[in-house]
mmCIF file with all atom_site columns, C-alpha atoms in Angstrom:
data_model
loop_
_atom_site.group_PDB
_atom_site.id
_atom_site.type_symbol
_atom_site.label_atom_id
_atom_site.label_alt_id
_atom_site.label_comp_id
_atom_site.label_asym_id
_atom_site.label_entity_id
_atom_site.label_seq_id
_atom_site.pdbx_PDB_ins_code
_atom_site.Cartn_x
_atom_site.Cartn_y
_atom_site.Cartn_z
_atom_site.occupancy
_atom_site.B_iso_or_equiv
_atom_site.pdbx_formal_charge
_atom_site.auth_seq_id
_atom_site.auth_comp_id
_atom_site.auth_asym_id
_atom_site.auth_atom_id
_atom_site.pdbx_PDB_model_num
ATOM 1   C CA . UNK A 1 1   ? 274.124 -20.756 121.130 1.00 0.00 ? 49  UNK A CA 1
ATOM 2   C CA . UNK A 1 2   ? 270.696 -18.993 121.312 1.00 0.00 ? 50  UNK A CA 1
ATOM 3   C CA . UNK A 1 3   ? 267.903 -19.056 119.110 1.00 0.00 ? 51  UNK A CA 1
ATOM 4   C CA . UNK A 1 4   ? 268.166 -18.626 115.125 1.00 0.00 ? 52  UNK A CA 1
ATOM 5   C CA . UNK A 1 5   ? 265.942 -16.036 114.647 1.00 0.00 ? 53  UNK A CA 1
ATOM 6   C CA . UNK A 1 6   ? 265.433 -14.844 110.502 1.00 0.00 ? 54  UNK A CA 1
ATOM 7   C CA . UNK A 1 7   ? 263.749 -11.469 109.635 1.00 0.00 ? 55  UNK A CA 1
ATOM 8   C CA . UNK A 1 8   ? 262.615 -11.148 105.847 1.00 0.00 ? 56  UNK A CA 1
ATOM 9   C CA . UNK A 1 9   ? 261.613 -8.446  103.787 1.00 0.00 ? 57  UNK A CA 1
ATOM 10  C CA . UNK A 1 10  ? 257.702 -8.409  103.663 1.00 0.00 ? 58  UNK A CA 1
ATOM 11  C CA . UNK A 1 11  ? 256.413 -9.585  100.443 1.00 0.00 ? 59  UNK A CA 1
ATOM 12  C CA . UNK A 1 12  ? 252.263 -8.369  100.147 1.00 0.00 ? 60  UNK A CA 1
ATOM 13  C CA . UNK A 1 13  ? 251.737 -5.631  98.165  1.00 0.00 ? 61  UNK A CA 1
ATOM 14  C CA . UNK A 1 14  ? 252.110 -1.772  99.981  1.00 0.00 ? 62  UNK A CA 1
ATOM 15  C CA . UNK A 1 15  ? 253.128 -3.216  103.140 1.00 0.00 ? 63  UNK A CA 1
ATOM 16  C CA . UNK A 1 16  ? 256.064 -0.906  104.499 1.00 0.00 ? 64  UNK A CA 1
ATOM 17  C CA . UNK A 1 17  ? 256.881 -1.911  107.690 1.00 0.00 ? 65  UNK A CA 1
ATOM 18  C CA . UNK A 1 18  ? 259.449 -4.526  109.112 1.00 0.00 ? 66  UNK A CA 1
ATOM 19  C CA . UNK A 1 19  ? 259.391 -7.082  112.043 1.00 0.00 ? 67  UNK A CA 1
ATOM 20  C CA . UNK A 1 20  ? 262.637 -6.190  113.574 1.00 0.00 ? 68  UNK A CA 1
ATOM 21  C CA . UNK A 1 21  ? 264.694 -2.756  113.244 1.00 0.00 ? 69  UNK A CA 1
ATOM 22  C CA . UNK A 1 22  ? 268.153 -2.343  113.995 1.00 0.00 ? 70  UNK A CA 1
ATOM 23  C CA . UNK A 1 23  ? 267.987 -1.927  117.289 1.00 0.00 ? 71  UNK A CA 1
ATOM 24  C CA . UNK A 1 24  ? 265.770 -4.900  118.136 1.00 0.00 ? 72  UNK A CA 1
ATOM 25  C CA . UNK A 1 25  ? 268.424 -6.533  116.394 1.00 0.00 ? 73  UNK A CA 1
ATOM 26  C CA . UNK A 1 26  ? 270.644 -5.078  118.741 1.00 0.00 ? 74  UNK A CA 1
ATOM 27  C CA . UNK A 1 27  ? 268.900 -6.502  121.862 1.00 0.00 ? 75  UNK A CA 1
ATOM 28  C CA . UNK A 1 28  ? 268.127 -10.281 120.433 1.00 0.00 ? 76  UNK A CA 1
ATOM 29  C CA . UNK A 1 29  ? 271.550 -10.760 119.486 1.00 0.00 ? 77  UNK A CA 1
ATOM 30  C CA . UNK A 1 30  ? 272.868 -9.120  122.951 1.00 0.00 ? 78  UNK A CA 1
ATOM 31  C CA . UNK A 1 31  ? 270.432 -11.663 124.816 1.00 0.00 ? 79  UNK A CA 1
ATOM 32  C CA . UNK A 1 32  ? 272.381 -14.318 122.653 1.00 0.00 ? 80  UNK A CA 1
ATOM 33  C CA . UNK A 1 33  ? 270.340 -15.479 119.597 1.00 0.00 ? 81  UNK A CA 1
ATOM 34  C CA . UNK A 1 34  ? 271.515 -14.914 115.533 1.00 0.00 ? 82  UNK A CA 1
ATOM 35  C CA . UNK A 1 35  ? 269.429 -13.314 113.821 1.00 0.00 ? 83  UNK A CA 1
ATOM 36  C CA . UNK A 1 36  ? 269.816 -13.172 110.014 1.00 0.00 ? 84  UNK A CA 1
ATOM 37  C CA . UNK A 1 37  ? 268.573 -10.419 107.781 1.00 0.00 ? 85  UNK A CA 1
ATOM 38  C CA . UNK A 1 38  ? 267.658 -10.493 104.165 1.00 0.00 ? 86  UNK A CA 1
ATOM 39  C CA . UNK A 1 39  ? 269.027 -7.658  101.784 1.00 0.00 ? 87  UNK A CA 1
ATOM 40  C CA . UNK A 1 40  ? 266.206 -4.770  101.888 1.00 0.00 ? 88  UNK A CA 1
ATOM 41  C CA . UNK A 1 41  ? 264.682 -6.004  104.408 1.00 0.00 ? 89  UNK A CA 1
ATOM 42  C CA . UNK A 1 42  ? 264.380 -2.549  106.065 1.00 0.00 ? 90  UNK A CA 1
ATOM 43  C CA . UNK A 1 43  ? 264.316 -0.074  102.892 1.00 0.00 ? 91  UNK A CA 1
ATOM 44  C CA . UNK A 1 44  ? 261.117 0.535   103.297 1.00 0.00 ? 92  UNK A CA 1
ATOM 45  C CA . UNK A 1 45  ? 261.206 1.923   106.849 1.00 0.00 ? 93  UNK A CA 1
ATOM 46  C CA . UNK A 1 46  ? 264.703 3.975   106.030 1.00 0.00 ? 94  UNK A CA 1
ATOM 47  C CA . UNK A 1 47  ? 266.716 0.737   107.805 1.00 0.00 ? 95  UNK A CA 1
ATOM 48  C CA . UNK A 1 48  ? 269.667 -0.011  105.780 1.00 0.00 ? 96  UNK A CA 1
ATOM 49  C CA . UNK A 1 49  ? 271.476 -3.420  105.339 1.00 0.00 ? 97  UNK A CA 1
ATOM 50  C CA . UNK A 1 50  ? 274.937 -1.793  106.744 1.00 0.00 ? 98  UNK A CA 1
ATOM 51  C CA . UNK A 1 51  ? 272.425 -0.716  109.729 1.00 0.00 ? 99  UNK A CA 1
ATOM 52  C CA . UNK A 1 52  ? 271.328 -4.309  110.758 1.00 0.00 ? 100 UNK A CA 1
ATOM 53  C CA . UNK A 1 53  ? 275.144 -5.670  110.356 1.00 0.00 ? 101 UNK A CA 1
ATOM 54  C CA . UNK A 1 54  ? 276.077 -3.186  112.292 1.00 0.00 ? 102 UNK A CA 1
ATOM 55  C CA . UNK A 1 55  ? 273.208 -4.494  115.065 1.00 0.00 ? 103 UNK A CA 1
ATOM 56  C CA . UNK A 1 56  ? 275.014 -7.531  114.717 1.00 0.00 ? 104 UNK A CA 1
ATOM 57  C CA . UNK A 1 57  ? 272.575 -9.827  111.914 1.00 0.00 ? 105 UNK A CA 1
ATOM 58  C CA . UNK A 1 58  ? 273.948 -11.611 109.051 1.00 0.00 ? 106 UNK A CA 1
ATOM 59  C CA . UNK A 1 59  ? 272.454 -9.768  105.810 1.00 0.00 ? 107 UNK A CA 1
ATOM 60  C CA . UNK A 1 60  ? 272.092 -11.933 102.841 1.00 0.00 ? 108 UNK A CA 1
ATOM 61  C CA . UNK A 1 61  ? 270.337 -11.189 99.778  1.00 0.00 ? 109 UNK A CA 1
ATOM 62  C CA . UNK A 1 62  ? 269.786 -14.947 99.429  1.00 0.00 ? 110 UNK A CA 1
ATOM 63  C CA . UNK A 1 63  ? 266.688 -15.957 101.015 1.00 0.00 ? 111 UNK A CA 1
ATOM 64  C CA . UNK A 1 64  ? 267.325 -19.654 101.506 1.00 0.00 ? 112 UNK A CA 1
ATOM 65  C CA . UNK A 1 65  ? 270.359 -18.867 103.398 1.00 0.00 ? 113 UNK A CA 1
ATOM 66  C CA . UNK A 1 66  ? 268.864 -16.330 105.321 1.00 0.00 ? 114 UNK A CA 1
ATOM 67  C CA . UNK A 1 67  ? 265.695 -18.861 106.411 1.00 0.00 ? 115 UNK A CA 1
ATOM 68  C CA . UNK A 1 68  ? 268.019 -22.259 106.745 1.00 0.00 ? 116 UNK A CA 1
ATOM 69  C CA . UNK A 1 69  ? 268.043 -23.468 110.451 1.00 0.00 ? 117 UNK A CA 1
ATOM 70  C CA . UNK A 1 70  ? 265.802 -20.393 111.702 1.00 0.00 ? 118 UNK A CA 1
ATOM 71  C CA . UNK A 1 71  ? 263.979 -21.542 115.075 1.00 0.00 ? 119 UNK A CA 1
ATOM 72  C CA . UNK A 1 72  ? 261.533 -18.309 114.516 1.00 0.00 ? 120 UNK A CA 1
ATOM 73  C CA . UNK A 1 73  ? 260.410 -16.486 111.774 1.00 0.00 ? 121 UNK A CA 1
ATOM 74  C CA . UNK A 1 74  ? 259.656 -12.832 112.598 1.00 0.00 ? 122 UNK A CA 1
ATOM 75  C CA . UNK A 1 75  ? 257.144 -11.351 110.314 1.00 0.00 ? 123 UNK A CA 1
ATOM 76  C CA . UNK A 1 76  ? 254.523 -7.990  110.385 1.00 0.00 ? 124 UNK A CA 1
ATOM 77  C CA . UNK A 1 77  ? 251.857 -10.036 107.519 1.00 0.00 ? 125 UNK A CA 1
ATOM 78  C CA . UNK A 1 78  ? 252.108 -13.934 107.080 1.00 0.00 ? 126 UNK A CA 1
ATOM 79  C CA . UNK A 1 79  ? 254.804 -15.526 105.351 1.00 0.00 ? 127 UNK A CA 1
ATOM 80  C CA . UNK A 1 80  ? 254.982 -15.761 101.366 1.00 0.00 ? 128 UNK A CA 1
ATOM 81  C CA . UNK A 1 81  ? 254.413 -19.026 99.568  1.00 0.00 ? 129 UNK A CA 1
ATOM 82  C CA . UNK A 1 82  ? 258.741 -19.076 98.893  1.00 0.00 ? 130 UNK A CA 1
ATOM 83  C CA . UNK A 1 83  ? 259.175 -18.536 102.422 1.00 0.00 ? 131 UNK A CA 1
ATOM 84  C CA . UNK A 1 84  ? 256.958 -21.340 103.847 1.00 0.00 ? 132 UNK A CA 1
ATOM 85  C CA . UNK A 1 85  ? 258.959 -23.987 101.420 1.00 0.00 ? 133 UNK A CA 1
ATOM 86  C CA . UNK A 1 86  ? 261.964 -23.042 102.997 1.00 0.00 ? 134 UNK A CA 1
ATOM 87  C CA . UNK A 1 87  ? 261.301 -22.971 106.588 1.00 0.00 ? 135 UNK A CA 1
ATOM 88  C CA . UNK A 1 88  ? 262.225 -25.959 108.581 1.00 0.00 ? 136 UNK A CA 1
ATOM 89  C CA . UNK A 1 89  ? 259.615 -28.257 110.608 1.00 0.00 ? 137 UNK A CA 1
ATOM 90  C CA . UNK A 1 90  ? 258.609 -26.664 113.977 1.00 0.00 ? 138 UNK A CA 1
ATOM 91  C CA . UNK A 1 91  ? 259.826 -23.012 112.708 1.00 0.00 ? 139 UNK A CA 1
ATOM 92  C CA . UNK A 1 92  ? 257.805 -20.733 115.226 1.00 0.00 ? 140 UNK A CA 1
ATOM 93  C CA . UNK A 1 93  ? 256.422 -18.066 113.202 1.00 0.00 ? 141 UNK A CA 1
ATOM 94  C CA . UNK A 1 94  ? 255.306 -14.712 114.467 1.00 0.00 ? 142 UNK A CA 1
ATOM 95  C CA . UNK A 1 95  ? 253.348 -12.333 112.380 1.00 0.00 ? 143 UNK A CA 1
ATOM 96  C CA . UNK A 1 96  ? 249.860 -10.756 112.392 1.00 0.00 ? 144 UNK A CA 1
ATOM 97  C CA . UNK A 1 97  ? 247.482 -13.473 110.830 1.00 0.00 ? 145 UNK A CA 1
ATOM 98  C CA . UNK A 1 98  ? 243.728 -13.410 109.055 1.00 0.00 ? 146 UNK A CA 1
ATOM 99  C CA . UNK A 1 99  ? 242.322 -16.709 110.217 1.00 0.00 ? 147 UNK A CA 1
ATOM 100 C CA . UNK A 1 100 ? 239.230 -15.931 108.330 1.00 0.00 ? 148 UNK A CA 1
ATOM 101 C CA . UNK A 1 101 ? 240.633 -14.245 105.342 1.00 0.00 ? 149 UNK A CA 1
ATOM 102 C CA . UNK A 1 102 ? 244.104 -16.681 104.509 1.00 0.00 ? 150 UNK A CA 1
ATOM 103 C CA . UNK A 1 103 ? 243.003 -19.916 105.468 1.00 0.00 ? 151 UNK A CA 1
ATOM 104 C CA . UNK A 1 104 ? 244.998 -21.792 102.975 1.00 0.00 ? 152 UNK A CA 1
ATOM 105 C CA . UNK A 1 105 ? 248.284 -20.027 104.387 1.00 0.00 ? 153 UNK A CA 1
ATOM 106 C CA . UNK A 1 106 ? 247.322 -21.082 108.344 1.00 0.00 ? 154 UNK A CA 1
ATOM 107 C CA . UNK A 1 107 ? 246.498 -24.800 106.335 1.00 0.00 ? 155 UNK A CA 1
ATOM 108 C CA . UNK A 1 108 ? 250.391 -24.753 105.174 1.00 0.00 ? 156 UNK A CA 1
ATOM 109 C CA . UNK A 1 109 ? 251.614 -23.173 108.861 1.00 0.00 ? 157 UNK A CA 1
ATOM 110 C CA . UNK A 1 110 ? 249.722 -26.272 110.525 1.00 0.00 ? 158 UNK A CA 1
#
């Protein structure tokens, strides 16, 4: 089995976009990793749930479920407080990151 890979919807305030679309989705889970998507993950860029299924990704609208045993994290802005308690130790997390700005956040991450 490949990689557990977990896409969330983003959480901040007016963000819109989403780490992975459909067909990403496509190609990780062709290459052989799982990648699980929560509910409305993609709304907000016109990417239905029934559109990453179809890719292949387990959609769940519960977000414990959708983070438990992830290996990576795929993110566009830094994970939530919610998210970070249910990652697992040595969860990779990719995402675009304000060292200098959310220093508490890159604290938790470390």
């Amino acid at each position: 089995m490949g990689a557990r890979i977990a896409v969330t919807r983003e959480r901040r305030a007016g963000e819109t976009r989403v780490a992975a679309t459909p067909d990403s989705v496509k190609k990780l889970t062709g290459l052989g990793a799982e990648v699980s998507v929560e509910a409305g993950a993609g709304l907000a860029g016109s990417f239905s749930d029934a559109d990453y299924a179809a890719a292949g990704a387990k959609v769940s609208a519960d977000l414990n479920a959708v983070l438990k045993d992830a290996d990576i994290l795929l993110k566009v802005r830094g994970p939530a407080a919610e998210e970070l308690a249910a990652l697992k130790k040595g969860c990779v997390v990719v995402g675009l990151f304000n060292p200098h700005g959310d220093k508490p956040l890159l604290e938790q991450l470390v």
